Amino acid sequence: MYKTKKTLVSLAVAAATFASLELQAAVLEEVIVTAQKREQSLQDIPVSVSAFDAEAIRQQGISDIEDASQYLPNVQIAESPAGSTGATIGIRGSVTINPAVTWEPTVGIYLDGVFIAKNVGGIFEVADLERVEVLRGPQGTLYGKNTVGGAINLVTRQPSEEQHIRLLGGVGNYGASHVGIKADSGRVGNARFSLSYLKRDRDGFDDNTATGEKFKSLDAESGRIAAVFDISEHTEVQYSYDWSDMNNLPAMPQVVPAPVYERPEGIALDGAKFDLSTTKGHSLTVTSQLSDQWQFKSITAKRDMSFDDALDLDGAPMTFFHTERHVDHSQLSQEFQWLGETENAHFVLGAFYFNEDADADNPYDFGLGFPIRNFYGVESTSTALFGQVDWRMNDQWSVIAGLRYTNEKKDFYISHPDDFVAPFTTDSSDTWTNTSPSLTLQYQLSEDTNTYLRVAQGWKSGGFNGESENLAVAQTPYDEETVTSVELGVKSSVGESVQWSAAIFNNDIKDLQLSEFLGASGYSQITNAGQATITGAEFEMVAALTDALTVNVNYGYLDPKYDSFIQYGFEMKDMAAFPYAPENTYSVGASYQSGDWSARVDYSYVDDHVLYYDQASAASTAVKGYGLLNARVSLANIAVGSSALEVSLWGKNLSDEEYYINGIPLGPVALNYFGNPRTVGLDLELRL
């Protein structure tokens, strides 16, 4: 605790120091976000939100949501254990650990306003990102889906009014390479079109001595086609189709009874055969200006995802415990928004419909000469009404009030025809409803400083466990989870050269949904912890020290605890651990640009943390604190005929840190998975 207080004091002193500087010669560009369904300056929004624009995405090498997490306070995003296409996402200590398709995500992912239902397939390639916005805290009165942890908005680039073609290419260590194109048609009549495509390959990081292949090899392809049609002076139609296809091999585990944190040179796993995912989606957005005060928007989307992996969970070159997962998921969503404004108020009214259908074939192989069959799936339907009003009472005070009603119904099935103890098959269904409010008071302390107090409730429906160990568990739904968050924040600017924000928060969680892997049985357990409290703080600052040099700092602090955790009739609150909740996270970075030269360096740190609530599982898979150093140097506008070439040298994890990102406990041993080793490369971009 002393270390934390010392860090907070240091950050406060740093902020005060920058506040006393007169850096009027250097100017920061204003960051515009759409987190509240309209364009606003990042510094004006009374919500904890971080954003990366197109230039930051390029300089910091962000190609998916996992890349962004190391630059964000109190945000943890990692690949799911053994794989590379599923996402484990935690914000402020709220997390969904297991990517099984029958479980709800804690953090909502949105691609151009479309909710992405499952963490399986969550780390997909997005070929042309323009902006990433990460909102911390419960979200529901502005978004299609109600989420307890936060929301991640992936915003892709819309077709340009001008004709452009950019060719991309690059090489790196471990046999990495990529090629791509980004092209705009410019205006063609009343329409604009764009095409983006990216192909990435990598040989892999570690030797699988049982197969002769490389663990975590990469073969990924992604693309996006977008069109914008100006139907009339008041109506615009946007259509997009995106796809991602990943053909990878699983990651290499370290099989140990306790964490070692030293990467082995190789391992023999005969069952680690494939790690595949395919995602594709259609989206149609119609925006109509009904009057000077009101706008109507319709977002219709259809998405499909398939996921297949073969994992070797025995840690040996013989078959003791192998699993496969073959998952098919489809979703259909429809959202209507009515956006209004008067001289002193902004309104958002919304209606949301969502339907998903997921099926999983998940056989186990215990070396008996035949697989143990296991099937499960869910059809879920969610409907919601939501709204929010932002009323500016005077030059200093604003009130923002929101309300959401949600109804969710789930039809679940599971079949274990070959179970050793008692084969079972069952169908179950249940319905959950919820009304969640939010209220924010915003006070403009001065022209450059505003403060806010936000109280918001987030909600995650109950459900059924697709990895149930017996009939009784399969037929018993787990309870819904509710989070009530109180947040006090301040955002301030010092001239045009320094921007900083800080927030403290308290999350009161009821019926926290927790997952635990039950070892070599192949099953998992869902538990509702009765009551939990997470308190924390966040600080972010960016400062233009000169016209050429900009620095940034962020820091996050978490203090979680269980107030009540009854399991098997016993109070476990003092024994259970809190997963994915490191006490301290921080990053510091600097970027420099002079003429056509630019350079950036970033260092990020994640404190010690655990991955499971069970003490034995937490100890065997514990993540030791680690720091990552990334850098990039670029030279732009190199003349190639009439075209301009940009050349960039980059490196990630330059200190070659050896660190765990996840793990699977298996009784006397655990399979612990490392983050990527040092990677370096050369990128080329030719603007025709």
XYZ file of C-alpha atoms in Angstrom:
688
model
C 0.000 0.000 0.000
C 2.932 2.316 0.720
C 4.171 1.805 -2.839
C 0.753 2.733 -4.213
C 0.476 5.903 -2.118
C 3.986 6.902 -3.144
C 3.123 6.403 -6.824
C -0.074 8.459 -6.519
C 1.827 11.276 -4.793
C 4.463 11.218 -7.544
C 1.808 11.451 -10.236
C 0.085 14.302 -8.437
C 3.386 16.180 -8.179
C 4.052 15.548 -11.876
C 0.620 16.877 -12.816
C 1.131 19.973 -10.664
C 4.541 20.547 -12.215
C 3.164 20.393 -15.740
C 0.264 22.615 -14.691
C 2.742 25.315 -13.699
C 4.520 25.285 -17.060
C 3.784 27.744 -19.833
C 4.148 25.508 -22.884
C 2.171 27.701 -25.233
C 4.454 27.068 -28.207
C 3.504 23.395 -28.338
C -0.087 22.411 -29.132
C -1.862 19.086 -28.640
C -4.366 18.004 -31.240
C -7.919 17.675 -29.951
C -9.112 14.066 -29.732
C -12.709 13.638 -30.911
C -14.674 10.571 -29.830
C -18.229 9.315 -30.298
C -18.516 7.421 -27.010
C -21.799 9.217 -26.198
C -23.299 8.845 -29.700
C -22.201 12.299 -30.824
C -18.862 13.916 -31.600
C -17.254 15.350 -28.471
C -13.826 16.279 -27.256
C -12.283 13.545 -25.133
C -11.692 16.100 -22.364
C -15.368 17.108 -22.193
C -16.916 13.671 -21.636
C -17.825 12.886 -17.992
C -16.824 9.250 -18.385
C -13.507 7.401 -17.990
C -12.575 6.830 -21.625
C -9.262 6.389 -23.435
C -8.868 6.718 -27.182
C -6.339 5.937 -29.902
C -6.643 7.811 -33.174
C -5.311 6.561 -36.520
C -1.835 8.016 -35.961
C -1.529 6.494 -32.469
C -2.720 3.137 -33.807
C 0.009 3.244 -36.450
C 2.826 4.473 -34.189
C 2.043 2.053 -31.360
C 1.505 -0.931 -33.648
C -2.106 -1.619 -32.627
C -3.628 -4.229 -34.935
C -6.223 -5.699 -32.551
C -7.710 -5.092 -29.117
C -4.982 -7.041 -27.302
C -2.316 -4.598 -28.523
C -4.212 -1.649 -27.030
C -4.488 -2.978 -23.486
C -0.876 -2.341 -22.434
C -1.407 1.417 -22.857
C -4.590 1.585 -20.750
C -4.995 1.867 -16.963
C -6.893 -0.973 -15.263
C -7.436 -2.852 -18.531
C -6.285 -6.441 -19.074
C -6.709 -8.116 -22.482
C -5.017 -11.431 -23.157
C -5.433 -14.395 -25.422
C -7.467 -17.195 -23.930
C -5.348 -20.096 -22.586
C -3.636 -22.170 -25.307
C -5.136 -20.168 -28.160
C -4.665 -16.972 -30.097
C -8.149 -16.159 -31.405
C -10.144 -15.883 -28.170
C -10.004 -12.870 -25.861
C -9.978 -12.679 -22.079
C -10.922 -9.066 -21.324
C -10.891 -7.454 -17.900
C -11.654 -3.832 -17.018
C -11.441 -2.634 -13.417
C -11.329 -6.229 -12.174
C -14.484 -7.371 -14.013
C -13.674 -10.276 -16.341
C -15.079 -13.342 -18.092
C -12.301 -15.928 -17.962
C -13.578 -18.902 -19.968
C -14.481 -18.199 -23.630
C -17.236 -20.843 -23.726
C -20.035 -19.671 -26.013
C -22.746 -20.193 -23.392
C -21.324 -17.458 -21.141
C -21.790 -13.700 -21.366
C -18.885 -11.273 -21.870
C -18.183 -8.766 -19.115
C -16.910 -6.138 -21.539
C -18.806 -5.248 -24.701
C -16.908 -5.113 -27.993
C -18.451 -2.982 -30.733
C -17.347 -2.846 -34.356
C -18.780 0.304 -35.964
C -21.632 0.218 -33.461
C -22.352 -3.513 -33.845
C -22.115 -5.593 -30.665
C -19.761 -8.610 -30.942
C -21.373 -11.287 -28.810
C -18.631 -13.711 -27.802
C -15.028 -13.548 -26.663
C -14.299 -16.576 -28.845
C -13.039 -15.008 -32.044
C -12.719 -11.719 -30.148
C -9.122 -11.009 -31.101
C -9.897 -10.816 -34.775
C -7.971 -8.936 -37.403
C -9.420 -5.540 -38.317
C -7.859 -4.411 -41.541
C -8.409 -0.653 -41.331
C -8.928 0.770 -37.839
C -9.389 4.519 -37.559
C -10.023 4.794 -33.833
C -10.221 2.657 -30.702
C -12.253 3.937 -27.739
C -12.185 2.145 -24.383
C -14.838 3.100 -21.815
C -14.313 1.957 -18.237
C -17.272 1.273 -15.973
C -20.833 -0.001 -16.582
C -22.370 0.869 -19.953
C -25.993 0.401 -20.931
C -27.937 3.623 -21.363
C -26.169 4.441 -24.658
C -25.218 1.025 -26.024
C -27.067 -1.903 -27.537
C -25.862 -4.346 -24.866
C -25.690 -3.784 -21.130
C -22.203 -4.560 -19.778
C -20.767 -4.419 -16.257
C -17.091 -3.796 -16.993
C -17.013 -1.379 -19.883
C -17.078 -1.124 -23.664
C -14.499 -1.225 -26.456
C -15.444 0.614 -29.633
C -13.551 -0.350 -32.777
C -14.156 2.320 -35.386
C -13.061 1.599 -38.944
C -12.151 4.166 -41.577
C -15.021 5.322 -43.764
C -14.577 5.776 -47.539
C -12.850 9.033 -48.450
C -14.131 11.783 -50.725
C -10.814 11.581 -52.580
C -9.214 8.709 -54.476
C -6.374 7.057 -52.552
C -4.347 3.862 -52.813
C -1.878 2.683 -50.190
C 0.191 -0.478 -50.493
C 1.484 -2.117 -47.322
C 4.244 -4.628 -46.737
C 6.692 -5.750 -44.120
C 8.956 -8.444 -42.713
C 10.067 -9.422 -39.215
C 11.868 -12.042 -37.185
C 10.402 -15.538 -36.727
C 9.655 -15.491 -40.452
C 6.974 -12.829 -40.105
C 5.665 -10.999 -43.160
C 2.598 -9.047 -44.204
C 1.121 -7.477 -47.332
C -1.956 -5.341 -47.719
C -3.815 -2.613 -49.551
C -6.088 0.258 -48.581
C -7.936 1.881 -51.463
C -10.627 4.537 -51.844
C -12.612 5.159 -54.995
C -13.311 8.776 -54.164
C -16.755 10.124 -54.941
C -18.561 8.254 -57.721
C -21.879 9.965 -58.275
C -23.623 9.895 -54.917
C -21.446 7.113 -53.515
C -17.997 6.420 -52.061
C -16.275 3.033 -51.765
C -13.262 1.646 -49.927
C -11.422 -1.647 -49.825
C -8.854 -2.854 -47.314
C -7.039 -6.164 -47.162
C -4.278 -7.537 -44.935
C -2.423 -10.862 -45.033
C -0.051 -11.806 -42.183
C 2.194 -14.850 -41.729
C 4.650 -16.024 -39.088
C 6.614 -19.265 -38.666
C 5.982 -19.560 -34.915
C 7.939 -18.976 -31.716
C 8.749 -22.349 -30.142
C 9.496 -25.915 -31.265
C 6.969 -28.698 -30.885
C 9.384 -31.618 -30.857
C 6.539 -34.130 -31.142
C 5.271 -32.806 -34.489
C 8.217 -30.852 -35.920
C 6.019 -27.739 -36.174
C 6.265 -24.381 -34.429
C 3.921 -23.362 -31.638
C 1.883 -20.232 -32.348
C 2.547 -20.012 -36.050
C 0.309 -17.461 -37.745
C -1.581 -17.409 -41.031
C -4.139 -14.606 -40.877
C -6.171 -12.839 -43.521
C -8.627 -10.002 -43.048
C -10.446 -7.465 -45.120
C -13.234 -4.962 -45.293
C -15.406 -3.517 -48.053
C -17.339 -0.352 -47.273
C -19.692 1.893 -49.202
C -21.476 5.138 -48.370
C -24.502 6.280 -50.382
C -25.965 9.777 -50.157
C -29.576 8.847 -50.828
C -30.784 12.402 -50.382
C -29.755 15.644 -48.760
C -30.924 14.261 -45.404
C -30.326 10.500 -45.635
C -27.098 8.502 -45.771
C -26.706 4.732 -46.047
C -23.517 2.926 -45.017
C -22.845 -0.708 -45.842
C -19.826 -2.761 -44.842
C -18.681 -6.346 -45.058
C -15.702 -7.497 -43.000
C -14.040 -10.854 -42.637
C -11.181 -12.410 -40.733
C -9.678 -15.852 -41.265
C -7.004 -17.170 -38.889
C -5.203 -20.497 -39.398
C -2.798 -20.754 -36.475
C -1.210 -23.335 -34.216
C -1.781 -23.321 -30.432
C 0.610 -21.642 -28.033
C 3.285 -23.556 -26.131
C 2.667 -24.154 -22.412
C 5.143 -24.575 -19.626
C 4.077 -27.689 -17.693
C 5.103 -27.190 -14.054
C 3.721 -27.746 -10.537
C 4.491 -24.089 -9.720
C 5.336 -21.038 -11.837
C 8.915 -20.874 -13.128
C 8.773 -17.843 -15.506
C 11.586 -19.163 -17.679
C 10.634 -19.986 -21.235
C 11.556 -23.561 -22.276
C 13.303 -24.038 -25.610
C 10.625 -26.448 -26.766
C 8.172 -29.093 -25.647
C 6.590 -32.239 -27.091
C 2.789 -32.078 -27.444
C 1.257 -34.463 -29.962
C -2.288 -33.109 -29.541
C -1.696 -29.406 -30.221
C -2.852 -29.535 -33.818
C -4.777 -26.410 -34.855
C -6.195 -23.082 -33.704
C -8.617 -21.692 -36.274
C -11.255 -18.981 -36.404
C -13.328 -17.329 -39.087
C -15.470 -14.252 -38.562
C -17.543 -12.347 -41.088
C -20.181 -9.710 -40.817
C -22.570 -7.524 -42.766
C -23.641 -4.156 -41.402
C -26.166 -1.653 -42.786
C -26.499 1.751 -41.127
C -29.133 4.270 -42.231
C -28.864 7.810 -40.883
C -31.629 10.307 -41.552
C -31.806 13.938 -40.422
C -35.484 14.252 -39.524
C -35.273 17.938 -38.615
C -32.832 20.483 -37.273
C -33.246 18.909 -33.838
C -33.735 15.183 -34.473
C -31.756 12.454 -36.199
C -32.754 8.826 -36.714
C -30.294 5.954 -37.050
C -30.855 2.282 -37.810
C -28.046 -0.284 -37.398
C -28.755 -3.743 -38.827
C -26.106 -6.443 -38.620
C -25.611 -10.131 -39.274
C -22.429 -11.835 -38.069
C -21.117 -15.396 -38.190
C -18.184 -16.963 -36.402
C -16.637 -20.406 -36.410
C -13.905 -21.524 -34.056
C -11.936 -24.784 -34.026
C -9.006 -25.824 -31.894
C -7.232 -29.002 -30.819
C -5.449 -28.725 -27.499
C -3.021 -31.003 -25.688
C -3.761 -30.502 -21.996
C -1.726 -33.386 -20.588
C 1.631 -31.738 -21.310
C 3.082 -34.951 -22.734
C 3.807 -36.485 -26.176
C 1.219 -39.222 -25.477
C -2.549 -39.068 -25.283
C -3.716 -38.695 -21.695
C -6.002 -35.667 -22.017
C -6.645 -34.022 -25.382
C -9.637 -31.859 -26.294
C -11.112 -30.353 -29.396
C -13.639 -27.547 -29.730
C -15.711 -26.951 -32.842
C -17.949 -23.941 -32.402
C -20.436 -22.268 -34.737
C -22.025 -18.983 -33.753
C -24.366 -16.634 -35.566
C -25.959 -13.399 -34.420
C -28.534 -10.950 -35.730
C -28.946 -7.505 -34.227
C -31.144 -4.492 -34.874
C -30.722 -1.182 -33.123
C -32.749 2.007 -33.546
C -31.558 5.343 -32.208
C -33.286 8.700 -32.035
C -30.798 11.504 -31.374
C -32.116 14.945 -30.465
C -30.836 18.272 -29.277
C -32.144 21.609 -28.099
C -30.273 24.710 -27.030
C -29.477 23.199 -23.618
C -29.987 19.451 -23.967
C -29.018 16.337 -25.921
C -31.192 13.220 -26.090
C -30.561 9.603 -27.005
C -33.437 7.120 -27.222
C -32.799 3.559 -28.325
C -34.373 0.175 -28.955
C -32.303 -2.983 -29.317
C -33.006 -6.522 -30.522
C -30.427 -9.265 -30.469
C -30.573 -12.975 -31.269
C -27.700 -15.458 -31.193
C -27.400 -19.172 -31.842
C -24.299 -21.076 -30.690
C -23.399 -24.755 -30.976
C -20.286 -26.501 -29.634
C -18.894 -29.972 -30.318
C -16.285 -30.459 -27.581
C -14.961 -34.062 -27.492
C -12.386 -35.281 -24.953
C -9.749 -37.929 -25.614
C -8.333 -39.741 -22.575
C -6.262 -42.206 -24.621
C -8.933 -44.901 -24.554
C -8.997 -45.359 -28.311
C -12.224 -43.401 -28.730
C -13.293 -39.826 -27.915
C -15.757 -38.907 -25.153
C -18.501 -36.967 -26.911
C -19.724 -33.652 -25.509
C -22.219 -31.259 -27.120
C -23.808 -28.048 -25.886
C -25.283 -24.833 -27.174
C -27.575 -21.903 -26.507
C -30.051 -19.696 -28.318
C -30.375 -16.306 -26.674
C -32.751 -13.448 -27.411
C -32.327 -10.012 -25.876
C -34.570 -6.973 -26.224
C -33.959 -3.601 -24.616
C -35.139 -0.007 -24.436
C -32.669 2.663 -23.324
C -32.311 6.391 -23.184
C -30.215 9.234 -21.871
C -30.633 13.004 -21.580
C -27.766 15.462 -21.144
C -29.168 18.731 -19.779
C -26.937 21.767 -19.405
C -28.596 23.722 -16.580
C -26.233 26.714 -16.766
C -22.644 27.571 -17.699
C -21.298 25.401 -14.873
C -23.743 22.587 -14.092
C -24.971 19.709 -16.243
C -27.080 16.674 -15.368
C -26.949 13.447 -17.387
C -29.617 10.844 -16.608
C -30.163 7.479 -18.269
C -32.333 4.387 -17.931
C -32.350 0.945 -19.534
C -34.762 -1.995 -19.510
C -33.548 -5.430 -20.683
C -35.258 -8.782 -21.200
C -33.132 -11.835 -22.034
C -34.291 -15.388 -22.699
C -31.949 -18.357 -23.112
C -32.686 -21.849 -24.426
C -29.867 -24.215 -23.525
C -29.036 -27.821 -24.356
C -26.248 -30.183 -23.334
C -25.501 -33.820 -24.150
C -22.868 -36.054 -22.546
C -23.765 -39.444 -24.054
C -20.452 -41.064 -23.062
C -20.056 -39.749 -19.517
C -18.269 -42.349 -17.344
C -20.412 -41.859 -14.233
C -23.883 -41.060 -15.554
C -24.510 -40.093 -19.185
C -26.970 -37.215 -19.439
C -28.817 -35.041 -21.932
C -31.066 -32.127 -21.053
C -32.710 -28.942 -22.300
C -33.243 -25.917 -20.057
C -34.476 -22.367 -20.461
C -34.893 -19.263 -18.344
C -35.594 -15.541 -18.647
C -33.964 -12.606 -16.855
C -35.107 -8.964 -16.753
C -33.414 -5.850 -15.434
C -33.835 -2.086 -15.165
C -30.546 -0.170 -14.837
C -30.240 3.593 -14.195
C -27.354 6.035 -14.458
C -26.941 9.585 -13.174
C -24.057 12.007 -13.698
C -23.515 15.482 -12.265
C -20.938 17.518 -14.180
C -19.467 20.779 -12.874
C -17.323 23.130 -14.962
C -14.793 24.243 -12.379
C -13.076 26.636 -14.813
C -12.752 27.146 -18.534
C -10.171 24.348 -18.728
C -11.287 22.028 -15.917
C -14.453 20.027 -15.413
C -15.395 17.536 -12.717
C -18.079 14.886 -12.546
C -19.767 12.421 -10.218
C -21.228 9.382 -11.993
C -23.420 6.655 -10.510
C -24.249 3.839 -12.941
C -25.525 0.303 -12.789
C -24.375 -2.473 -15.092
C -26.002 -5.877 -15.496
C -25.085 -9.249 -16.950
C -27.781 -11.894 -17.305
C -27.601 -15.335 -15.779
C -27.172 -18.431 -17.887
C -26.287 -22.103 -18.105
C -22.941 -23.845 -17.883
C -22.036 -25.584 -21.141
C -19.155 -27.356 -19.393
C -21.319 -28.833 -16.596
C -20.030 -31.950 -14.841
C -23.442 -33.585 -14.230
C -27.166 -33.326 -14.888
C -27.985 -31.340 -11.743
C -25.425 -28.629 -12.574
C -26.568 -28.493 -16.207
C -30.182 -27.908 -15.205
C -29.406 -25.195 -12.638
C -28.818 -21.712 -14.045
C -26.322 -19.400 -12.428
C -27.573 -15.993 -11.305
C -27.377 -12.618 -12.989
C -24.593 -10.215 -11.968
C -25.177 -6.580 -11.024
C -22.572 -3.838 -10.605
C -23.290 -0.444 -9.058
C -20.449 1.968 -9.769
C -19.746 5.331 -8.155
C -17.054 7.378 -9.907
C -15.604 10.808 -9.168
C -13.480 12.305 -11.927
C -11.714 15.410 -13.135
C -10.463 16.384 -16.591
C -8.267 19.396 -17.178
C -6.127 21.175 -19.752
C -3.176 23.494 -19.230
C -3.224 25.851 -22.174
C -3.074 23.817 -25.361
C -0.060 21.762 -24.288
C -1.134 19.531 -21.389
C -4.222 17.389 -20.878
C -4.799 15.192 -17.859
C -7.614 13.282 -16.221
C -8.054 11.370 -12.984
C -10.816 9.266 -11.469
C -11.516 7.287 -8.322
C -14.268 4.665 -8.264
C -16.043 2.095 -6.158
C -17.788 -0.899 -7.754
C -20.300 -2.762 -5.604
C -20.838 -6.179 -7.214
C -23.706 -8.513 -6.405
C -23.622 -12.195 -7.462
C -20.236 -11.897 -9.197
C -19.973 -14.655 -11.835
C -16.715 -16.607 -11.508
C -15.386 -19.548 -13.521
C -13.059 -22.298 -12.335
C -11.509 -25.090 -14.424
C -11.965 -28.466 -12.690
C -8.753 -30.042 -13.953
C -8.386 -33.244 -15.928
C -12.145 -33.975 -15.868
C -12.549 -31.435 -18.664
C -15.380 -29.646 -16.855
C -15.697 -26.127 -15.507
C -17.644 -24.611 -12.656
C -19.590 -21.342 -12.537
C -19.965 -19.774 -9.105
C -21.804 -16.631 -7.981
C -19.798 -14.874 -5.280
C -22.384 -13.211 -3.051
C -20.899 -9.729 -2.742
C -17.661 -8.024 -3.799
C -16.253 -4.503 -3.769
C -13.592 -3.096 -6.076
C -12.143 0.329 -5.388
C -9.566 1.964 -7.588
C -8.049 5.006 -9.211
C -6.847 6.057 -12.653
C -4.664 8.841 -13.995
C -3.851 9.784 -17.600
C -1.775 12.650 -18.932
C -0.372 13.768 -22.270
C 1.902 16.792 -22.665
C 3.472 18.486 -25.684
C 6.840 19.542 -24.276
C 7.892 21.076 -27.580
C 6.501 21.197 -31.083
C 8.369 17.954 -31.743
C 8.250 16.071 -28.421
C 5.134 14.689 -26.708
C 5.050 12.497 -23.603
C 2.235 10.509 -22.015
C 1.710 8.768 -18.665
C -1.095 6.604 -17.329
C -1.578 4.732 -14.069
C -4.239 2.399 -12.678
C -4.757 1.080 -9.149
C -7.144 -1.689 -8.012
C -8.129 -2.914 -4.545
C -10.687 -5.763 -4.809
C -12.197 -7.762 -1.962
C -15.009 -10.212 -1.328
C -17.612 -9.094 1.194
C -19.339 -12.483 1.075
C -18.511 -15.651 -0.861
C -20.512 -18.707 0.200
C -19.381 -21.937 -1.473
C -20.485 -25.436 -0.457
C -22.056 -23.855 2.618
C -18.804 -22.239 3.809
C -17.756 -18.580 3.883
C -14.771 -18.267 1.493
C -14.314 -14.492 1.350
C -10.930 -14.532 3.126
C -9.565 -17.442 1.081
C -10.742 -16.712 -2.471
C -8.459 -14.748 -4.802
C -9.562 -12.040 -7.239
C -8.703 -12.908 -10.874
C -7.278 -10.468 -13.422
C -7.018 -7.588 -10.947
C -3.366 -6.419 -10.674
C -2.910 -3.774 -8.001
C -0.863 -1.482 -10.249
C -0.688 -0.942 -13.994
C 1.081 1.927 -15.702
C 2.695 3.018 -18.934
C 4.920 5.896 -20.024
C 5.680 6.902 -23.580
C 7.268 9.573 -25.714
C 6.919 10.467 -29.379
C 9.169 12.741 -31.428
C 8.591 14.160 -34.890
C 10.878 16.407 -36.879
C 10.084 16.903 -40.539
C 9.665 13.471 -42.108
C 11.310 11.683 -39.187
C 9.263 10.311 -36.310
C 10.027 8.054 -33.366
C 8.085 6.594 -30.476
C 8.998 4.561 -27.396
C 6.605 3.045 -24.815
C 7.105 1.163 -21.583
C 4.218 -0.541 -19.789
C 4.037 -2.486 -16.543
C 1.500 -4.940 -15.113
C 1.702 -5.938 -11.442
C 1.537 -9.478 -10.021
C -1.935 -10.987 -10.353
C -3.800 -14.287 -10.405
C -6.116 -15.895 -12.934
C -8.497 -17.964 -10.764
C -10.289 -17.539 -7.447
C -9.384 -20.982 -6.045
C -6.193 -20.699 -3.975
C -4.452 -23.748 -5.450
C -5.349 -22.812 -9.031
C -4.329 -19.202 -8.432
C -0.940 -20.247 -7.034
C -0.064 -22.679 -9.832
C -0.892 -20.154 -12.600
C 0.143 -16.900 -10.901
C 1.316 -14.119 -13.211
C 4.441 -12.347 -12.027
C 4.673 -8.597 -12.653
C 6.246 -7.728 -15.995
C 7.214 -4.745 -18.107
C 7.200 -4.394 -21.891
C 9.324 -2.011 -23.950
C 8.166 -1.119 -27.483
C 9.654 1.319 -29.994
C 9.197 2.524 -33.580
C 11.202 4.818 -35.899
C 9.802 6.051 -39.228
C 10.923 8.076 -42.242
C 8.092 9.336 -44.448
C 7.770 11.004 -47.860
C 10.602 9.179 -49.578
C 10.090 9.973 -53.263
C 9.485 6.917 -55.452
C 8.598 8.387 -58.795
C 5.372 10.308 -58.193
C 4.581 8.237 -55.077
C 5.622 8.630 -51.433
C 7.150 5.814 -49.401
C 7.264 5.508 -45.609
C 9.742 3.116 -43.962
C 9.415 2.099 -40.309
C 11.577 -0.009 -38.003
C 9.772 -1.353 -34.946
C 10.270 -3.636 -31.983
C 7.957 -5.107 -29.340
C 9.073 -6.527 -25.994
C 12.568 -5.297 -26.780
C 13.930 -6.497 -23.431
C 12.708 -10.032 -24.305
C 10.732 -10.313 -21.085
C 9.573 -13.833 -20.211
C 6.144 -13.602 -18.615
C 2.883 -15.512 -18.288
C -0.368 -14.164 -19.693
C -2.687 -17.062 -18.777
C -2.754 -20.670 -17.655
C -4.814 -23.798 -17.012
C -4.623 -25.591 -13.630
C -4.607 -29.393 -13.877
C -4.419 -30.701 -10.326
C -0.741 -31.404 -9.464
C 0.552 -29.363 -12.428
C -0.469 -26.345 -14.490
C -0.098 -25.397 -18.128
C 1.138 -21.802 -18.161
C 1.335 -19.807 -21.378
C 3.868 -17.079 -22.144
C 3.421 -13.753 -23.827
C 5.224 -13.165 -27.102
C 9.040 -12.930 -27.050
C 10.976 -10.054 -28.617
C 9.685 -9.289 -32.121
C 11.204 -6.790 -34.545
C 10.371 -5.829 -38.068
C 10.423 -3.459 -41.022
C 7.191 -1.921 -42.382
C 6.707 -0.246 -45.754
C 3.794 1.934 -46.883
C 3.602 3.307 -50.417
C 1.068 6.056 -51.141
C 0.280 6.101 -54.844
